[in-house]
Structures are given as structure tokens and as C-alpha cells.
mmCIF file of C-alpha atoms and ligand atoms in Angstrom:
data_model
loop_
_atom_site.group_PDB
_atom_site.id
_atom_site.type_symbol
_atom_site.label_atom_id
_atom_site.label_comp_id
_atom_site.label_asym_id
_atom_site.label_seq_id
_atom_site.Cartn_x
_atom_site.Cartn_y
_atom_site.Cartn_z
ATOM 1 C CA MET A 1 0.000 0.000 0.000
ATOM 2 C CA GLY A 2 1.353 3.421 -0.967
ATOM 3 C CA GLN A 3 1.292 6.479 1.280
ATOM 4 C CA LEU A 4 -0.482 8.439 -1.478
ATOM 5 C CA ASP A 5 -3.063 5.880 -2.633
ATOM 6 C CA GLY A 6 -6.173 7.649 -3.952
ATOM 7 C CA LYS A 7 -4.439 11.041 -4.166
ATOM 8 C CA VAL A 8 -4.241 13.086 -7.365
ATOM 9 C CA ALA A 9 -1.130 15.159 -8.020
ATOM 10 C CA ILE A 10 -0.228 17.769 -10.624
ATOM 11 C CA VAL A 11 3.513 18.191 -11.256
ATOM 12 C CA THR A 12 4.489 21.068 -13.544
ATOM 13 C CA GLY A 13 7.538 20.849 -15.798
ATOM 14 C CA ALA A 14 7.467 17.098 -15.302
ATOM 15 C CA ALA A 15 8.398 15.933 -18.798
ATOM 16 C CA GLN A 16 12.073 15.675 -17.775
ATOM 17 C CA GLY A 17 14.640 16.424 -15.096
ATOM 18 C CA ILE A 18 13.731 17.036 -11.456
ATOM 19 C CA GLY A 19 10.007 17.271 -12.283
ATOM 20 C CA ARG A 20 9.935 13.866 -13.935
ATOM 21 C CA ALA A 21 11.755 12.252 -11.000
ATOM 22 C CA ILE A 22 9.222 13.829 -8.607
ATOM 23 C CA ALA A 23 6.279 12.631 -10.734
ATOM 24 C CA GLU A 24 7.689 9.092 -10.719
ATOM 25 C CA GLY A 25 8.282 9.250 -6.946
ATOM 26 C CA LEU A 26 4.705 10.345 -6.227
ATOM 27 C CA ALA A 27 3.379 7.632 -8.559
ATOM 28 C CA ARG A 28 5.465 4.985 -6.740
ATOM 29 C CA GLU A 29 3.591 5.968 -3.548
ATOM 30 C CA GLY A 30 0.272 5.365 -5.297
ATOM 31 C CA ALA A 31 -0.726 8.870 -6.493
ATOM 32 C CA ASP A 32 -2.354 9.445 -9.867
ATOM 33 C CA VAL A 33 0.040 11.979 -11.369
ATOM 34 C CA VAL A 34 -0.747 14.537 -14.059
ATOM 35 C CA VAL A 35 2.375 15.584 -15.946
ATOM 36 C CA ALA A 36 1.969 19.201 -17.089
ATOM 37 C CA ASP A 37 4.613 20.641 -19.384
ATOM 38 C CA LEU A 38 5.258 22.824 -22.407
ATOM 39 C CA ASN A 39 6.306 19.604 -24.168
ATOM 40 C CA PRO A 40 4.361 16.872 -22.378
ATOM 41 C CA PRO A 41 4.579 13.126 -22.950
ATOM 42 C CA GLU A 42 1.634 11.498 -24.745
ATOM 43 C CA ASP A 43 -0.681 11.209 -21.729
ATOM 44 C CA GLY A 44 0.403 14.533 -20.139
ATOM 45 C CA ILE A 45 -1.209 17.967 -20.375
ATOM 46 C CA ARG A 46 0.317 20.733 -22.477
ATOM 47 C CA ALA A 47 0.443 23.893 -20.411
ATOM 48 C CA ASP A 48 2.603 26.986 -20.249
ATOM 49 C CA VAL A 49 2.495 27.695 -16.519
ATOM 50 C CA SER A 50 2.983 31.421 -17.112
ATOM 51 C CA SER A 51 -0.325 31.544 -19.032
ATOM 52 C CA GLU A 52 -3.464 32.079 -16.956
ATOM 53 C CA GLU A 53 -5.552 30.385 -19.636
ATOM 54 C CA ASP A 54 -3.298 27.315 -19.859
ATOM 55 C CA VAL A 55 -3.229 26.944 -16.072
ATOM 56 C CA ALA A 56 -7.031 27.088 -15.873
ATOM 57 C CA ARG A 57 -7.240 24.423 -18.589
ATOM 58 C CA MET A 58 -4.648 22.270 -16.805
ATOM 59 C CA VAL A 59 -6.767 22.188 -13.643
ATOM 60 C CA GLU A 60 -10.042 21.660 -15.545
ATOM 61 C CA GLU A 61 -8.530 18.762 -17.486
ATOM 62 C CA THR A 62 -7.178 17.209 -14.275
ATOM 63 C CA LEU A 63 -10.623 17.422 -12.678
ATOM 64 C CA LYS A 64 -12.191 15.907 -15.791
ATOM 65 C CA ARG A 65 -9.719 12.991 -15.730
ATOM 66 C CA HIS A 66 -9.441 12.356 -11.988
ATOM 67 C CA GLY A 67 -12.194 14.342 -10.210
ATOM 68 C CA ARG A 68 -9.921 15.949 -7.582
ATOM 69 C CA VAL A 69 -6.525 17.582 -6.895
ATOM 70 C CA ASP A 70 -4.732 16.762 -3.631
ATOM 71 C CA ILE A 71 -1.146 17.694 -4.463
ATOM 72 C CA LEU A 72 0.421 20.454 -6.552
ATOM 73 C CA VAL A 73 4.170 20.463 -7.179
ATOM 74 C CA ASN A 74 5.277 23.731 -8.778
ATOM 75 C CA ASN A 75 8.487 22.619 -10.449
ATOM 76 C CA ALA A 76 8.487 24.212 -13.931
ATOM 77 C CA GLY A 77 11.101 26.903 -14.226
ATOM 78 C CA LEU A 78 13.765 28.463 -16.403
ATOM 79 C CA TYR A 79 17.334 27.781 -15.315
ATOM 80 C CA ALA A 80 20.113 26.230 -17.419
ATOM 81 C CA SER A 81 19.077 27.974 -20.644
ATOM 82 C CA LEU A 82 19.767 31.350 -18.974
ATOM 83 C CA GLU A 83 23.098 32.917 -19.850
ATOM 84 C CA MET A 84 25.246 33.715 -16.802
ATOM 85 C CA ARG A 85 26.248 37.374 -17.021
ATOM 86 C CA ALA A 86 26.703 40.581 -15.052
ATOM 87 C CA PHE A 87 23.362 41.946 -13.897
ATOM 88 C CA THR A 88 23.942 45.122 -15.926
ATOM 89 C CA GLU A 89 23.840 42.960 -19.068
ATOM 90 C CA ILE A 90 20.484 41.293 -18.349
ATOM 91 C CA PRO A 91 17.802 42.676 -20.688
ATOM 92 C CA LEU A 92 14.605 43.764 -18.927
ATOM 93 C CA GLU A 93 12.608 41.467 -21.203
ATOM 94 C CA GLU A 94 14.610 38.434 -20.017
ATOM 95 C CA TRP A 95 14.230 39.546 -16.377
ATOM 96 C CA ASN A 96 10.446 39.740 -16.855
ATOM 97 C CA THR A 97 10.265 36.346 -18.567
ATOM 98 C CA VAL A 98 12.116 34.696 -15.669
ATOM 99 C CA MET A 99 9.757 36.294 -13.156
ATOM 100 C CA GLU A 100 6.723 35.202 -15.181
ATOM 101 C CA VAL A 101 7.797 31.586 -15.651
ATOM 102 C CA ASN A 102 9.412 31.032 -12.231
ATOM 103 C CA VAL A 103 7.210 33.127 -9.916
ATOM 104 C CA ALA A 104 3.952 34.388 -11.487
ATOM 105 C CA SER A 105 3.344 30.784 -12.586
ATOM 106 C CA MET A 106 3.102 29.708 -8.937
ATOM 107 C CA PHE A 107 0.656 32.523 -8.179
ATOM 108 C CA LEU A 108 -1.456 31.313 -11.131
ATOM 109 C CA THR A 109 -1.340 27.590 -10.335
ATOM 110 C CA CYS A 110 -2.045 28.123 -6.624
ATOM 111 C CA ARG A 111 -4.917 30.474 -7.448
ATOM 112 C CA ALA A 112 -6.424 27.830 -9.735
ATOM 113 C CA VAL A 113 -5.918 24.840 -7.434
ATOM 114 C CA VAL A 114 -6.622 26.255 -3.963
ATOM 115 C CA PRO A 115 -10.438 26.585 -4.420
ATOM 116 C CA VAL A 116 -10.537 22.889 -5.365
ATOM 117 C CA MET A 117 -8.410 21.914 -2.341
ATOM 118 C CA ARG A 118 -10.564 24.095 -0.066
ATOM 119 C CA ASP A 119 -13.703 22.285 -1.238
ATOM 120 C CA GLN A 120 -11.977 18.961 -0.563
ATOM 121 C CA GLY A 121 -10.926 20.047 2.945
ATOM 122 C CA GLY A 122 -7.166 20.336 2.351
ATOM 123 C CA GLY A 123 -4.173 19.676 0.159
ATOM 124 C CA LYS A 124 -0.405 19.876 -0.192
ATOM 125 C CA ILE A 125 1.553 22.340 -2.289
ATOM 126 C CA VAL A 126 5.315 22.008 -2.792
ATOM 127 C CA ASN A 127 7.236 24.752 -4.582
ATOM 128 C CA ILE A 128 10.670 24.112 -6.087
ATOM 129 C CA SER A 129 13.087 26.924 -5.257
ATOM 130 C CA SER A 130 16.895 26.575 -5.323
ATOM 131 C CA GLY A 131 19.891 26.777 -3.017
ATOM 132 C CA THR A 132 21.077 29.904 -4.863
ATOM 133 C CA PRO A 133 19.165 32.557 -2.826
ATOM 134 C CA PHE A 134 20.632 31.151 0.410
ATOM 135 C CA ARG A 135 24.197 31.153 -0.871
ATOM 136 C CA GLY A 136 23.997 34.327 -2.959
ATOM 137 C CA VAL A 137 25.170 33.381 -6.450
ATOM 138 C CA PRO A 138 26.513 35.981 -8.899
ATOM 139 C CA PHE A 139 25.726 36.413 -12.610
ATOM 140 C CA LEU A 140 22.168 35.058 -12.526
ATOM 141 C CA LEU A 141 20.417 37.871 -10.695
ATOM 142 C CA HIS A 142 16.973 37.319 -12.233
ATOM 143 C CA TYR A 143 17.063 33.594 -11.491
ATOM 144 C CA VAL A 144 18.320 33.922 -7.913
ATOM 145 C CA THR A 145 15.806 36.694 -7.194
ATOM 146 C CA SER A 146 12.972 34.564 -8.607
ATOM 147 C CA LYS A 147 13.967 31.605 -6.417
ATOM 148 C CA GLY A 148 14.143 33.824 -3.325
ATOM 149 C CA ALA A 149 10.649 35.090 -4.123
ATOM 150 C CA ILE A 150 9.409 31.489 -4.093
ATOM 151 C CA VAL A 151 10.540 31.094 -0.471
ATOM 152 C CA ALA A 152 8.612 34.261 0.474
ATOM 153 C CA LEU A 153 5.557 33.162 -1.503
ATOM 154 C CA THR A 154 5.654 29.789 0.260
ATOM 155 C CA ARG A 155 5.755 31.295 3.756
ATOM 156 C CA SER A 156 2.995 33.853 3.172
ATOM 157 C CA LEU A 157 0.720 31.426 1.362
ATOM 158 C CA ALA A 158 1.228 28.851 4.121
ATOM 159 C CA LYS A 159 0.002 31.410 6.693
ATOM 160 C CA GLU A 160 -2.963 32.323 4.489
ATOM 161 C CA LEU A 161 -4.039 28.712 3.863
ATOM 162 C CA GLY A 162 -3.353 27.013 7.198
ATOM 163 C CA LYS A 163 -6.972 27.362 8.269
ATOM 164 C CA ASP A 164 -8.029 25.530 5.092
ATOM 165 C CA GLY A 165 -5.825 22.520 5.840
ATOM 166 C CA ILE A 166 -3.635 23.371 2.860
ATOM 167 C CA HIS A 167 0.088 22.933 3.517
ATOM 168 C CA VAL A 168 2.582 24.952 1.483
ATOM 169 C CA ASN A 169 6.268 24.051 1.585
ATOM 170 C CA CYS A 170 9.359 24.558 -0.478
ATOM 171 C CA VAL A 171 12.256 22.343 -1.597
ATOM 172 C CA ALA A 172 15.504 23.996 -2.659
ATOM 173 C CA PRO A 173 17.872 21.750 -4.647
ATOM 174 C CA GLY A 174 21.563 22.368 -5.247
ATOM 175 C CA PHE A 175 23.149 22.178 -8.707
ATOM 176 C CA THR A 176 21.514 19.098 -10.228
ATOM 177 C CA MET A 177 22.487 17.089 -13.288
ATOM 178 C CA SER A 178 19.038 17.276 -14.907
ATOM 179 C CA GLU A 179 18.362 16.941 -18.643
ATOM 180 C CA GLY A 180 18.077 20.736 -18.825
ATOM 181 C CA VAL A 181 21.534 21.161 -17.284
ATOM 182 C CA LYS A 182 23.137 18.375 -19.343
ATOM 183 C CA ALA A 183 21.856 20.044 -22.516
ATOM 184 C CA HIS A 184 24.116 23.012 -21.666
ATOM 185 C CA PRO A 185 27.739 21.774 -21.490
ATOM 186 C CA GLU A 186 28.992 25.303 -20.760
ATOM 187 C CA VAL A 187 26.904 25.336 -17.542
ATOM 188 C CA VAL A 188 28.166 21.873 -16.556
ATOM 189 C CA GLU A 189 31.747 22.989 -17.241
ATOM 190 C CA LYS A 190 31.358 26.113 -15.108
ATOM 191 C CA LEU A 191 29.451 24.708 -12.105
ATOM 192 C CA ARG A 192 29.747 20.928 -11.788
ATOM 193 C CA ASP A 193 33.182 20.454 -10.172
ATOM 194 C CA ALA A 194 32.904 23.549 -7.974
ATOM 195 C CA SER A 195 29.477 22.416 -6.708
ATOM 196 C CA VAL A 196 30.706 18.909 -5.865
ATOM 197 C CA ALA A 197 33.763 20.328 -4.076
ATOM 198 C CA ALA A 198 31.582 22.688 -1.989
ATOM 199 C CA ARG A 199 29.371 19.848 -0.681
ATOM 200 C CA THR A 200 29.608 17.765 2.450
ATOM 201 C CA ILE A 201 28.555 14.745 0.363
ATOM 202 C CA GLN A 202 30.975 15.141 -2.539
ATOM 203 C CA ARG A 203 29.252 13.699 -5.580
ATOM 204 C CA ASP A 204 26.969 14.876 -8.384
ATOM 205 C CA GLN A 205 23.425 15.760 -7.356
ATOM 206 C CA VAL A 206 20.879 13.939 -9.538
ATOM 207 C CA PRO A 207 17.111 14.556 -9.902
ATOM 208 C CA GLU A 208 16.284 11.509 -7.732
ATOM 209 C CA ASP A 209 18.048 13.163 -4.768
ATOM 210 C CA VAL A 210 15.178 15.668 -4.486
ATOM 211 C CA VAL A 211 12.352 13.122 -4.567
ATOM 212 C CA GLY A 212 12.357 11.929 -0.942
ATOM 213 C CA ALA A 213 11.871 15.437 0.470
ATOM 214 C CA VAL A 214 9.028 16.259 -1.917
ATOM 215 C CA VAL A 215 7.220 12.959 -1.345
ATOM 216 C CA PHE A 216 7.564 13.355 2.444
ATOM 217 C CA LEU A 217 6.001 16.849 2.284
ATOM 218 C CA CYS A 218 3.033 15.371 0.382
ATOM 219 C CA THR A 219 2.342 12.559 2.879
ATOM 220 C CA PRO A 220 0.371 12.578 6.161
ATOM 221 C CA ALA A 221 3.762 12.360 7.952
ATOM 222 C CA ALA A 222 4.131 16.075 7.126
ATOM 223 C CA ASP A 223 0.672 17.127 8.366
ATOM 224 C CA PHE A 224 2.224 19.507 10.935
ATOM 225 C CA VAL A 225 4.844 20.913 8.538
ATOM 226 C CA THR A 226 4.075 24.089 6.608
ATOM 227 C CA GLY A 227 5.827 27.233 5.401
ATOM 228 C CA GLN A 228 9.178 25.412 5.482
ATOM 229 C CA THR A 229 12.048 25.226 3.036
ATOM 230 C CA MET A 230 14.140 22.057 2.853
ATOM 231 C CA VAL A 231 17.513 22.649 1.212
ATOM 232 C CA ILE A 232 18.546 19.420 -0.543
ATOM 233 C CA ASP A 233 22.114 20.017 -1.707
ATOM 234 C CA GLY A 234 24.361 17.383 -0.118
ATOM 235 C CA GLY A 235 25.274 19.756 2.688
ATOM 236 C CA GLN A 236 26.519 22.739 0.682
ATOM 237 C CA PHE A 237 24.523 25.301 2.660
ATOM 238 C CA PHE A 238 23.410 25.098 6.286
ATOM 239 C CA HIS A 239 20.519 27.245 7.561
HETATM 240 N N1 LIG B 301 19.044 21.663 -12.246
HETATM 241 C C1 LIG B 301 19.440 22.420 -11.240
HETATM 242 O O1 LIG B 301 20.639 22.588 -10.975
HETATM 243 C C2 LIG B 301 18.424 23.057 -10.356
HETATM 244 C C3 LIG B 301 18.837 23.493 -9.083
HETATM 245 C C4 LIG B 301 17.916 24.091 -8.244
HETATM 246 C C5 LIG B 301 16.612 24.257 -8.664
HETATM 247 N N2 LIG B 301 16.242 23.838 -9.905
HETATM 248 C C6 LIG B 301 14.845 24.057 -10.298
HETATM 249 O O2 LIG B 301 14.218 22.814 -10.510
HETATM 250 C C7 LIG B 301 13.224 22.946 -11.518
HETATM 251 C C8 LIG B 301 13.469 21.926 -12.600
HETATM 252 O O3 LIG B 301 14.788 22.110 -13.100
HETATM 253 P P1 LIG B 301 15.481 21.054 -14.078
HETATM 254 O O4 LIG B 301 16.926 21.372 -14.084
HETATM 255 O O5 LIG B 301 15.008 19.686 -13.787
HETATM 256 O O6 LIG B 301 14.864 21.548 -15.483
HETATM 257 P P2 LIG B 301 14.795 20.901 -16.936
HETATM 258 O O7 LIG B 301 15.168 21.984 -17.863
HETATM 259 O O8 LIG B 301 15.523 19.596 -17.013
HETATM 260 O O9 LIG B 301 13.226 20.618 -17.053
HETATM 261 C C9 LIG B 301 12.323 21.663 -16.960
HETATM 262 C C10 LIG B 301 10.991 21.228 -17.523
HETATM 263 O O10 LIG B 301 10.084 22.343 -17.341
HETATM 264 C C11 LIG B 301 9.393 22.555 -18.563
HETATM 265 N N3 LIG B 301 9.015 23.970 -18.664
HETATM 266 C C12 LIG B 301 9.834 25.041 -18.867
HETATM 267 N N4 LIG B 301 9.108 26.172 -18.946
HETATM 268 C C13 LIG B 301 7.806 25.806 -18.792
HETATM 269 C C14 LIG B 301 6.574 26.524 -18.786
HETATM 270 N N5 LIG B 301 6.556 27.846 -19.000
HETATM 271 N N6 LIG B 301 5.438 25.831 -18.592
HETATM 272 C C15 LIG B 301 5.464 24.482 -18.410
HETATM 273 N N7 LIG B 301 6.582 23.753 -18.411
HETATM 274 C C16 LIG B 301 7.749 24.408 -18.616
HETATM 275 C C17 LIG B 301 10.354 22.139 -19.653
HETATM 276 O O11 LIG B 301 9.667 21.811 -20.867
HETATM 277 C C18 LIG B 301 11.034 20.927 -19.020
HETATM 278 O O12 LIG B 301 10.340 19.715 -19.270
HETATM 279 C C19 LIG B 301 13.301 24.389 -11.993
HETATM 280 O O13 LIG B 301 12.344 25.170 -11.291
HETATM 281 C C20 LIG B 301 14.703 24.800 -11.596
HETATM 282 O O14 LIG B 301 14.833 26.195 -11.397
HETATM 283 C C21 LIG B 301 17.114 23.233 -10.758
#
């Protein structure tokens, strides 16, 4: 028997990388998982999480298929495709795109899902941030700022939704060898060895390393945990 039998989960950006590993982990615990992505697999849902219309359709389609939503994992985000450069060189348009895809998306998905969870008497939301806002990382100011905003969004939303039995938590991975990262050899070259060297557990971080924390936050074992951020980075940063 799985810990999430009978639960329905939406995982955004779950066609590959960390999102796919999370979707598989939730499914192993018995959840019915909806994979939402810009480029979804055959049985997934195509949705751009920065589009209000797409997000509304994603939730409607989930309800049509499964009748409920118990878990939302906000994982979709822009990272490895972003060029690392001095903040003075970041075009405003790129700054705005990062904020839309990484932060406004979570506002939109939570706004669409929370009424459903309220009607059901509760739910679990997990937002994927990053270790970068805790460490302060140069040359990716839009990204790091967006991931810091996710921690703030998590805490405030947790306070707002506690009375509804809706738990909101955050997981912040370190540099992870996802498909998105591996598709950018220049990023791997720049960050891989330095990240491993900075860790207590000195090996590559892989998408599966993040799964245990996310699954835990979605189970009844975490029913008294909300507003928290778990940094999963092999001991690179300590709170
Ligand atoms: N890889 C890392 O080092 C790392 C570290 C910390 C946090 N993160 C965060 O983890 C999350 C996943 O990262 P990853 O490295 O696995 O990414 P990835 O690039 O391997 O996968 C991202 C997935 O999200 C989808 N996606 C992108 N924009 C979307 C949109 N607008 N709407 C819907 N889907 C969209 C992509 O199609 C892709 O399937 C991101 O939020 C990222 O910021 C990654």
C-alpha cells in the first residue's frame, strides 16, 4: 500500500529532469500523477504555466480525468538555458520572462488549485526553489531573485491557507544534473566540479536526490509541517 493511494497530483515541468523524478516518486507511492509541461509526454497535459488560460485548462482537465486535486508540485522553471552574465547585461525582457515563468506561474497555479483543495478540505503544495538565494550566487540575478521570491511566496501562502488545511512548503535543490543542465555543457563545465567540491557529500546531485523530500512533504507524515524550506544540496549550505 502506498502512502499516497487515492491522491491526485499535478507536477508542472514534469516531462524531464527534477520534475519527472518527482512525478515518478509520487506515482510509486500510489498517487495518480498529471504531468503538465510545455512539451508533455503522450498522456500529459500541455500547459505553459505562465499563461493564466493554460493553467485554468490544466486544472479543468485534471478534474475531468481524476475528479480531484490533492497535491500540486510547482516545479516548472527556467534555469540552465539562462546565460550567466553581469546583472547590468540582463535585458529587462529576459528579467520579466524569468519572473513570469518562475514566480507568477506559482501565483497562477495556486490560485487555480486552492479553491478545489478548499472544497476537498485540504491539500499539499510544494514549490521548487533553489539553493542559490541562500548562498547568494553571482551572474544570474533574475534567477536567484525569482527563487528567493518562491521562499517568500511559500511562507505567506502557508500562513494564508493554514486554516483551510492546505500545507505549502518549499524544496531547494543544489546544482543538479538534470536533462536541462546536461543540454548546456557550458553550464556543466562552469558549475559541476565547484558544486561537488563545496558539498559535504561530494558527488553529483541527480534529480532523484530531491524526490524523498518532496514525497515526504506530500504525505500525512508532514501534516504539521508548513511554510518550510528544505535545502537538498548534499550539505553545501546550512541554515
Ligand atoms: N538543475 C538544477 O541545478 C536546479 C537546481 C535548483 C533548482 N532547480 C529548479 O528545478 C526545476 C526543474 O529544473 P530542471 O533542471 O530539472 O529543469 P529541466 O530543464 O531539465 O526541465 C524543466 C521542464 O520544465 C518545462 N518547462 C519550462 N518552462 C515551462 C513553462 N513555462 N510551462 C510548463 N513547463 C515548462 C520544460 O519543458 C522541461 O520539461 C526548476 O524550477 C529549476 O529552477 C534546478
